[in-house]
Amino acid sequence: MTLTLPWVDDPFAEAMRTGRGPLWLSRADGGRVQLDVERWCAPAAGADHGLLRRCLRSDSPVLDLGCGPGRLVAELLALGVPALGVDVTRAAVARTHGLGGPALCRSVFDRLPGEGRWGAALLADGNLGIGGDPDALLRRVAELLAPEGLLFVEVEAEEIDERLTVRVEGADGRCGPPFAWARLGADATAARAAKAGLTEVERWSSHGRRFLALRHDGIGPVG
C-alpha cells in the first residue's frame, strides 16, 4: 500500500504546478472552505503590502512558514529583506525557486536553519492551521524566533477556535488524504500564543483579511 500525503499527493500539488484552482478544504461534515490559489500564485497585492511593510520595519531576515508558491518571499527579496521559504510541497518550492526565492522542502517541525535566531516569521494564508494543533505550532515558532523576534500571523476573520479533519478537494471532486487542520480567530490565537511565550503587540485588518503581530518574550512556554 502506497502512503499518500496531504499537500503532496493531492490536488494542491497540481494547483501549485499550474497556478490555478479551484480548490477547497473539504470537511467531514460536508462543509468546504475555498483555497485562494490564484491569489497565492499572483504577485503580492492588497493586504500583503501591510504585512510586508511590518516585515520591513522588523529589520530582520524573515522565515515564511508554509510559503506556498513564494509570492511573499519574492516580494521581500525585491524590497531588500533576506527571506527563506519553507513548504512541504515540492511543486510550491519549485515555484518559489522560479521566482528567484530560496526555499526548503521541509515541514516547520523539521530541523531548520538558524533555529532560535530568526528575527521575524510569517504564518500567512491560513497556515496557523498546520498540523491541526496550534499550541504545538506556536511553541515551534517560538523555538525558531530569537528573543524579541516577531511572528506575523494571519487569523480567521471570525472569532472561532476549532480543530477539524479535512481533505484537499479539486474541481473534479478528487480528494487527497484526510489530515488535521485548525482555524482560529484573533482572540483565540492571542490566548494560545501567550502560553507559548508570544505576546500580542498589534492586530489589524486589511482587504477582508485579519492579522496579529506577536513578539517572542524570550521565555519558554507556560505550563
XYZ file of N, CA and C in Angstrom:
669
model
N 0.852 -1.193 0.000
C 0.000 0.000 0.000
C 0.890 1.246 0.000
N 0.621 2.173 -0.921
C 1.417 3.392 -1.026
C 0.877 4.460 -0.078
N 1.749 5.055 0.719
C 1.353 6.117 1.630
C 1.163 7.407 0.835
N 0.011 8.038 1.002
C -0.238 9.331 0.367
C -0.221 10.422 1.428
N 0.239 11.612 1.028
C 0.431 12.700 1.978
C -0.375 13.923 1.570
N -1.010 14.604 2.539
C -1.701 15.845 2.212
C -0.724 16.906 1.739
N -1.187 17.764 0.824
C -0.412 18.844 0.225
C 0.659 18.322 -0.744
N 0.886 17.007 -0.775
C 1.936 16.422 -1.620
C 1.308 15.527 -2.683
N 0.484 14.587 -2.264
C -0.159 13.641 -3.171
C -1.652 13.950 -3.279
N -1.984 15.195 -3.548
C -3.390 15.584 -3.644
C -3.520 16.738 -4.649
N -4.723 17.247 -4.880
C -4.890 18.294 -5.893
C -4.107 19.578 -5.626
N -3.665 19.807 -4.400
C -2.903 21.028 -4.121
C -1.595 21.051 -4.912
N -0.915 19.933 -4.962
C 0.365 19.881 -5.676
C 0.177 20.229 -7.149
N -0.891 19.724 -7.766
C -1.163 20.051 -9.160
C -1.481 21.535 -9.323
N -2.221 22.091 -8.388
C -2.545 23.520 -8.448
C -1.285 24.372 -8.331
N -0.308 23.924 -7.574
C 0.947 24.665 -7.477
C 1.725 24.607 -8.790
N 1.561 23.516 -9.521
C 2.248 23.417 -10.811
C 1.588 24.311 -11.865
N 0.251 24.371 -11.840
C -0.475 25.107 -12.873
C -0.763 26.551 -12.479
N -0.785 26.839 -11.175
C -1.142 28.173 -10.700
C -2.630 28.443 -10.730
N -3.441 27.380 -10.818
C -4.886 27.560 -10.953
C -5.648 26.653 -10.007
N -6.798 27.135 -9.551
C -7.739 26.353 -8.777
C -8.904 25.952 -9.685
N -10.107 25.784 -9.114
C -10.396 25.996 -7.697
C -10.023 24.784 -6.844
N -9.786 25.071 -5.569
C -9.529 24.045 -4.560
C -10.312 24.402 -3.303
N -10.630 23.364 -2.547
C -11.300 23.574 -1.267
C -10.668 22.685 -0.202
N -10.781 23.121 1.047
C -10.618 22.224 2.184
C -11.998 21.659 2.483
N -12.166 20.370 2.250
C -13.452 19.713 2.411
C -13.526 19.059 3.786
N -14.536 19.427 4.556
C -14.694 18.938 5.922
C -15.478 17.633 5.957
N -15.300 16.894 7.051
C -16.022 15.634 7.201
C -17.531 15.846 7.280
N -17.956 17.049 7.739
C -19.387 17.313 7.871
C -20.008 17.836 6.579
N -19.217 17.873 5.506
C -19.734 18.321 4.221
C -19.454 19.770 3.896
N -19.017 20.549 4.862
C -18.671 21.941 4.618
C -17.372 22.061 3.841
N -17.209 23.197 3.150
C -15.990 23.427 2.376
C -15.508 24.862 2.579
N -14.179 25.019 2.617
C -13.545 26.326 2.672
C -12.688 26.465 1.426
N -12.941 27.486 0.608
C -12.188 27.622 -0.636
C -10.782 28.130 -0.372
N -9.817 27.555 -1.084
C -8.427 27.980 -1.018
C -8.154 28.963 -2.158
N -7.446 30.037 -1.841
C -7.297 31.158 -2.773
C -6.060 30.971 -3.654
N -6.068 29.923 -4.471
C -4.887 29.521 -5.232
C -4.392 30.632 -6.157
N -5.316 31.252 -6.903
C -4.887 32.281 -7.852
C -4.213 33.454 -7.154
N -4.731 33.862 -5.995
C -4.088 34.958 -5.252
C -2.710 34.542 -4.768
N -2.589 33.317 -4.278
C -1.289 32.852 -3.779
C -0.253 32.809 -4.891
N -0.697 32.495 -6.116
C 0.233 32.345 -7.240
C 0.471 33.649 -7.992
N -0.237 34.697 -7.625
C -0.060 36.010 -8.242
C 0.963 36.815 -7.443
N 1.443 37.944 -7.969
C 2.328 38.813 -7.184
C 1.630 39.325 -5.926
N 2.410 39.685 -4.931
C 1.863 40.233 -3.684
C 0.967 41.421 -3.990
N -0.183 41.493 -3.305
C -1.146 42.560 -3.568
C -2.036 42.731 -2.339
N -2.790 43.827 -2.320
C -3.795 44.040 -1.286
C -3.213 44.015 0.115
N -3.793 43.155 0.965
C -3.380 43.072 2.370
C -1.939 42.612 2.531
N -1.378 41.966 1.498
C 0.030 41.550 1.584
C 0.948 42.732 1.874
N 0.619 43.899 1.328
C 1.548 45.027 1.435
C 1.698 45.520 2.881
N 0.602 45.529 3.640
C 0.713 45.901 5.047
C 1.542 44.897 5.827
N 1.378 43.634 5.489
C 2.170 42.575 6.120
C 3.651 42.765 5.803
N 3.958 43.037 4.545
C 5.343 43.204 4.127
C 5.977 44.450 4.730
N 5.200 45.527 4.855
C 5.736 46.740 5.495
C 6.163 46.461 6.926
N 5.403 45.661 7.625
C 5.760 45.331 9.004
C 7.011 44.460 9.052
N 7.173 43.590 8.073
C 8.420 42.825 7.989
C 9.611 43.753 7.762
N 9.415 44.764 6.919
C 10.477 45.747 6.683
C 10.862 46.456 7.975
N 9.858 46.835 8.751
C 10.127 47.565 9.997
C 10.841 46.688 11.015
N 10.657 45.372 10.902
C 11.326 44.489 11.859
C 12.831 44.456 11.642
N 13.271 44.859 10.426
C 14.699 44.968 10.103
C 15.434 43.659 10.371
N 14.801 42.540 9.993
C 15.374 41.215 10.250
C 15.077 40.289 9.085
N 15.909 39.270 8.873
C 15.555 38.222 7.917
C 14.235 37.558 8.319
N 13.477 37.104 7.317
C 12.125 36.594 7.543
C 12.042 35.136 7.110
N 11.445 34.311 7.952
C 11.190 32.906 7.664
C 9.706 32.755 7.353
N 9.378 32.393 6.107
C 7.989 32.248 5.675
C 7.615 30.773 5.760
N 6.811 30.431 6.757
C 6.452 29.044 7.055
C 5.189 28.669 6.295
N 5.295 27.659 5.435
C 4.211 27.344 4.530
C 4.164 28.372 3.410
N 5.304 28.600 2.772
C 5.455 29.711 1.819
C 4.649 29.528 0.556
N 4.164 28.281 0.268
C 3.410 28.063 -0.956
C 4.230 28.438 -2.179
N 3.611 29.099 -3.161
C 4.324 29.405 -4.401
C 5.285 30.580 -4.310
N 5.423 31.185 -3.133
C 6.552 32.076 -2.898
C 6.364 33.553 -3.163
N 5.116 34.028 -3.260
C 4.943 35.444 -3.596
C 5.499 36.364 -2.518
N 5.356 35.981 -1.232
C 5.836 36.840 -0.152
C 7.361 36.805 -0.069
N 7.947 35.638 -0.251
C 9.412 35.540 -0.269
C 9.980 36.400 -1.386
N 9.388 36.295 -2.578
C 9.886 37.057 -3.729
C 9.771 38.560 -3.496
N 8.651 38.994 -2.923
C 8.465 40.424 -2.700
C 9.395 40.935 -1.603
N 9.616 40.150 -0.569
C 10.565 40.559 0.473
C 11.961 40.748 -0.116
N 12.374 39.811 -0.953
C 13.692 39.939 -1.582
C 13.756 41.186 -2.457
N 12.671 41.482 -3.173
C 12.635 42.682 -4.011
C 12.746 43.947 -3.173
N 12.273 43.884 -1.934
C 12.354 45.028 -1.025
C 13.678 45.075 -0.266
N 14.558 44.104 -0.531
C 15.863 44.089 0.117
C 15.897 43.380 1.445
N 14.865 42.577 1.740
C 14.792 41.854 3.014
C 15.179 40.397 2.779
N 16.211 39.879 3.431
C 16.532 38.453 3.294
C 15.365 37.597 3.777
N 15.032 36.564 3.024
C 13.884 35.728 3.366
C 14.137 34.301 2.912
N 13.529 33.362 3.640
C 13.611 31.941 3.311
C 12.228 31.347 3.429
N 11.783 30.618 2.402
C 10.515 29.927 2.450
C 10.683 28.477 2.868
N 9.647 27.938 3.495
C 9.611 26.531 3.899
C 8.246 25.985 3.520
N 8.219 24.856 2.820
C 6.941 24.257 2.440
C 7.160 22.770 2.191
N 6.125 21.966 2.456
C 6.244 20.519 2.269
C 5.956 20.097 0.836
N 5.414 21.002 0.017
C 5.024 20.661 -1.346
C 6.140 21.005 -2.314
N 6.689 19.997 -2.972
C 7.823 20.231 -3.877
C 7.457 21.194 -5.004
N 6.235 21.083 -5.521
C 5.828 21.978 -6.606
C 5.784 23.430 -6.137
N 5.397 23.659 -4.893
C 5.384 25.018 -4.342
C 6.798 25.546 -4.180
N 7.692 24.706 -3.681
C 9.091 25.099 -3.516
C 9.710 25.403 -4.875
N 9.399 24.574 -5.871
C 9.921 24.814 -7.218
C 9.408 26.137 -7.770
N 8.159 26.453 -7.498
C 7.604 27.717 -7.972
C 8.289 28.896 -7.279
N 8.585 28.762 -5.992
C 9.322 29.806 -5.269
C 10.707 29.988 -5.876
N 11.385 28.884 -6.150
C 12.697 28.964 -6.800
C 12.587 29.671 -8.150
N 11.495 29.410 -8.880
C 11.304 30.032 -10.180
C 11.157 31.546 -10.097
N 10.733 32.047 -8.946
C 10.642 33.491 -8.713
C 11.954 34.071 -8.188
N 12.958 33.206 -8.053
C 14.250 33.664 -7.548
C 14.378 33.624 -6.045
N 13.437 32.959 -5.374
C 13.447 32.926 -3.911
C 14.016 31.636 -3.363
N 14.782 31.705 -2.278
C 15.255 30.484 -1.625
C 14.131 29.831 -0.833
N 14.050 28.511 -0.889
C 13.023 27.774 -0.160
C 13.494 26.354 0.071
N 13.030 25.774 1.164
C 13.352 24.403 1.530
C 12.084 23.567 1.521
N 12.179 22.337 1.018
C 11.054 21.413 1.044
C 11.095 20.640 2.356
N 10.523 21.249 3.391
C 10.517 20.657 4.733
C 9.246 21.068 5.459
N 8.969 20.354 6.526
C 7.927 20.750 7.467
C 8.483 21.779 8.446
N 7.608 22.616 8.972
C 8.020 23.548 10.017
C 8.575 22.800 11.227
N 8.169 21.539 11.398
C 8.618 20.762 12.553
C 9.935 20.030 12.290
N 10.434 20.087 11.055
C 11.751 19.537 10.752
C 12.840 20.491 11.232
N 14.076 19.998 11.251
C 15.206 20.858 11.570
C 15.326 21.944 10.502
N 15.473 23.201 10.937
C 15.557 24.323 10.010
C 16.784 25.174 10.312
N 17.289 25.886 9.318
C 18.458 26.744 9.562
C 18.135 27.869 10.554
N 19.116 28.251 11.319
C 19.001 29.438 12.165
C 18.008 29.324 13.299
N 17.751 28.127 13.793
C 16.765 27.984 14.870
C 17.160 28.830 16.075
N 16.195 29.586 16.585
C 16.431 30.457 17.731
C 17.071 31.782 17.373
N 17.248 32.054 16.054
C 17.926 33.295 15.655
C 17.125 34.123 14.652
N 15.954 33.647 14.235
C 15.167 34.407 13.271
C 14.531 35.625 13.930
N 14.671 36.762 13.272
C 14.079 37.987 13.813
C 12.615 38.142 13.483
N 12.137 37.424 12.462
C 10.728 37.507 12.075
C 10.321 36.227 11.364
N 9.045 35.880 11.522
C 8.475 34.707 10.843
C 7.062 35.044 10.396
N 6.632 34.353 9.346
C 5.288 34.539 8.796
C 4.510 33.231 8.863
N 3.240 33.330 9.259
C 2.249 32.272 9.080
C 1.051 32.936 8.399
N 1.090 33.012 7.082
C 0.041 33.686 6.316
C -0.852 32.658 5.622
N -1.949 33.138 5.047
C -2.791 32.315 4.162
C -3.346 31.067 4.844
N -3.694 31.190 6.120
C -4.287 30.063 6.831
C -3.307 29.092 7.431
N -2.007 29.386 7.369
C -1.008 28.413 7.814
C -0.945 28.216 9.327
N -1.701 29.004 10.081
C -1.842 28.706 11.506
C -2.505 27.342 11.717
N -3.160 26.848 10.676
C -3.809 25.539 10.774
C -2.875 24.357 10.654
N -1.620 24.579 10.267
C -0.685 23.477 10.011
C -0.629 22.504 11.186
N -0.858 21.238 10.897
C -0.755 20.187 11.906
C -1.991 19.994 12.755
N -2.934 20.937 12.674
C -4.154 20.807 13.463
C -3.973 21.011 14.950
N -2.808 21.494 15.366
C -2.501 21.701 16.786
C -1.820 23.060 16.929
N -2.604 24.142 17.054
C -1.997 25.472 17.097
C -1.069 25.688 18.279
N -1.318 25.010 19.393
C -0.413 25.153 20.537
C 0.981 24.635 20.183
N 1.037 23.454 19.562
C 2.331 22.877 19.165
C 3.002 23.742 18.114
N 2.230 24.265 17.165
C 2.805 25.092 16.108
C 3.372 26.388 16.672
N 2.636 27.040 17.563
C 3.119 28.296 18.144
C 4.349 28.070 19.021
N 4.388 26.944 19.741
C 5.602 26.620 20.502
C 6.783 26.426 19.557
N 6.541 25.776 18.425
C 7.619 25.556 17.459
C 8.117 26.879 16.884
N 7.217 27.789 16.556
C 7.638 29.089 16.040
C 8.454 29.839 17.095
N 8.054 29.747 18.344
C 8.822 30.395 19.412
C 10.244 29.835 19.474
N 10.404 28.543 19.203
C 11.743 27.946 19.166
C 12.587 28.508 18.035
N 11.928 28.856 16.934
C 12.643 29.360 15.763
C 13.048 30.823 15.912
N 12.254 31.592 16.650
C 12.493 33.025 16.770
C 13.575 33.349 17.790
N 14.301 34.421 17.521
C 15.206 34.998 18.515
C 14.380 35.708 19.589
N 14.933 35.921 20.784
C 14.253 36.774 21.758
C 13.928 38.127 21.122
N 12.713 38.590 21.356
C 12.189 39.831 20.764
C 11.847 39.671 19.279
N 12.012 38.470 18.727
C 11.601 38.239 17.347
C 10.094 38.327 17.207
N 9.625 38.598 15.994
C 8.206 38.832 15.730
C 7.624 37.744 14.839
N 6.433 37.286 15.201
C 5.639 36.418 14.353
C 4.472 37.231 13.815
N 4.329 37.270 12.488
C 3.183 37.889 11.842
C 2.277 36.763 11.364
N 1.070 36.683 11.921
C 0.206 35.546 11.672
C -1.146 36.024 11.165
N -1.628 35.377 10.099
C -2.965 35.644 9.601
C -3.956 34.741 10.315
N -5.053 35.335 10.777
C -6.072 34.591 11.522
C -7.394 34.666 10.768
N -8.360 33.901 11.232
C -9.677 33.927 10.604
C -10.387 35.249 10.910
N -11.241 35.666 9.993
C -11.954 36.934 10.178
C -12.947 36.855 11.328
N -13.514 35.655 11.560
C -14.461 35.486 12.661
C -13.756 34.902 13.877
N -14.378 35.089 15.052
C -13.780 34.589 16.289
C -14.147 33.125 16.482
N -13.292 32.242 15.995
C -13.509 30.808 16.141
C -12.249 30.169 16.716
N -12.393 28.942 17.161
C -11.270 28.158 17.680
C -11.648 26.692 17.487
N -11.268 26.142 16.337
C -11.717 24.794 16.036
C -10.603 23.949 15.438
N -10.653 22.671 15.771
C -9.803 21.674 15.163
C -10.705 20.748 14.359
N -10.269 20.340 13.185
C -11.111 19.544 12.318
C -10.262 18.659 11.409
N -10.918 17.701 10.788
C -10.277 16.846 9.796
C -10.774 17.256 8.419
N -9.840 17.473 7.499
C -10.185 17.967 6.167
C -9.434 17.175 5.102
N -9.841 17.367 3.857
C -9.127 16.884 2.678
C -9.043 18.032 1.686
N -7.995 18.058 0.861
C -7.953 18.996 -0.251
C -8.765 18.411 -1.394
N -9.750 19.187 -1.870
C -10.652 18.738 -2.933
C -10.473 19.606 -4.172
N -10.347 18.972 -5.335
C -10.212 19.687 -6.588
C -11.548 19.894 -7.279
N -11.521 20.632 -8.394
C -12.744 20.945 -9.129
C -13.425 19.698 -9.673
N -12.642 18.629 -9.911
C -13.214 17.382 -10.435
C -13.760 16.476 -9.349
N -13.748 16.960 -8.099
C -14.243 16.161 -6.983
C -13.227 15.232 -6.372
N -12.039 15.148 -6.988
C -10.990 14.278 -6.433
C -10.468 14.884 -5.142
N -10.273 14.035 -4.121
C -9.799 14.483 -2.814
C -8.500 13.781 -2.450
N -7.656 14.478 -1.722
C -6.458 13.881 -1.168
C -6.761 13.188 0.148
N -5.720 12.716 0.832
C -5.918 12.020 2.103
C -6.379 12.973 3.201
N -7.061 12.464 4.234
C -7.506 13.317 5.332
C -6.332 13.744 6.209
N -6.455 14.915 6.806
C -5.430 15.406 7.725
C -6.053 16.385 8.714
N -5.343 16.610 9.811
C -5.811 17.523 10.857
C -5.494 18.964 10.471
N -6.427 19.846 10.770
C -6.277 21.271 10.470
C -6.893 22.060 11.616
N -6.618 23.358 11.663
C -7.188 24.216 12.697
C -7.548 25.563 12.101
N -8.531 26.214 12.695
C -8.928 27.567 12.303
C -9.162 28.378 13.575
N -8.460 29.501 13.688
C -8.534 30.334 14.897
C -8.737 31.791 14.527
N -9.548 32.480 15.317
C -9.669 33.920 15.218
C -8.596 34.612 16.037
N -8.676 35.931 16.093
C -7.631 36.727 16.738
C -7.542 36.468 18.243
N -8.684 36.433 18.932
C -8.648 36.273 20.391
C -8.091 34.908 20.788
N -8.558 33.863 20.118
C -8.064 32.521 20.435
C -6.579 32.406 20.129
N -6.134 33.020 19.045
C -4.717 32.967 18.684
C -3.873 33.673 19.730
N -4.292 34.871 20.141
C -3.527 35.619 21.138
C -3.436 34.853 22.451
N -4.526 34.205 22.861
C -4.519 33.464 24.119
C -3.594 32.251 24.045
N -3.648 31.528 22.934
C -2.783 30.358 22.794
C -1.327 30.761 22.607
N -1.097 31.859 21.905
C 0.268 32.339 21.701
C 0.922 32.717 23.028
N 0.162 33.314 23.926
C 0.722 33.736 25.218
C 1.293 32.536 25.976
N 0.659 31.378 25.848
C 1.151 30.173 26.519
C 2.469 29.695 25.923
N 2.748 30.101 24.674
C 3.996 29.721 24.002
C 5.082 30.770 24.170
N 4.799 31.829 24.953
C 5.783 32.883 25.151
C 5.770 33.928 24.057
N 4.633 34.069 23.378
C 4.476 35.050 22.308
C 3.397 36.043 22.715
N 3.755 37.309 22.804
C 2.859 38.338 23.308
C 2.332 39.199 22.176
N 1.022 39.407 22.144
C 0.432 40.251 21.103
C 0.909 41.692 21.235
N 1.341 42.270 20.113
C 1.741 43.681 20.106
C 0.920 44.499 19.122
N 0.193 43.840 18.213
C -0.623 44.573 17.249
C -1.607 43.616 16.601
N -2.777 44.145 16.248
C -3.696 43.423 15.375
C -4.279 44.414 14.372
N -4.507 43.926 13.157
C -5.023 44.808 12.121
C -5.793 43.999 11.085
N -6.632 44.699 10.336
C -7.405 44.103 9.253
C -7.166 44.889 7.979
N -7.196 44.186 6.839
C -6.994 44.833 5.545
C -7.559 43.948 4.450
N -8.363 44.557 3.553
C -8.893 43.834 2.401
C -9.575 42.523 2.804
N -10.312 42.568 3.909
C -11.045 41.401 4.357
C -10.222 40.337 5.048
N -8.945 40.616 5.286
C -8.060 39.671 5.979
C -7.642 40.259 7.330
N -7.326 39.393 8.282
C -7.047 39.822 9.656
C -5.716 39.232 10.122
N -4.949 40.015 10.859
C -3.584 39.632 11.234
C -3.288 40.012 12.685
N -2.299 39.310 13.249
C -1.709 39.656 14.541
C -0.198 39.729 14.396
N 0.417 40.617 15.168
C 1.863 40.606 15.364
C 2.116 40.160 16.799
N 2.985 39.181 16.960
C 3.298 38.590 18.270
C 4.797 38.647 18.490
N 5.215 39.067 19.682
C 6.644 39.172 20.000
C 7.060 38.050 20.937
N 8.176 37.418 20.604
C 8.728 36.382 21.456
C 9.375 37.038 22.675
N 8.885 36.682 23.848
C 9.374 37.354 25.058
C 10.657 36.736 25.608
N 11.181 35.714 24.912
C 12.434 35.109 25.351
C 12.301 34.122 26.468
N 11.057 33.879 26.890
C 10.774 32.920 27.968
C 10.087 31.706 27.349
N 10.339 30.533 27.896
C 9.758 29.306 27.365
C 8.266 29.236 27.545
N 7.627 28.194 27.011
C 6.182 28.023 27.120
C 5.713 27.994 28.573
N 4.499 28.479 28.797
C 3.896 28.491 30.132
C 3.143 27.181 30.335
N 3.382 26.529 31.460
C 2.629 25.320 31.780
C 3.173 24.074 31.104
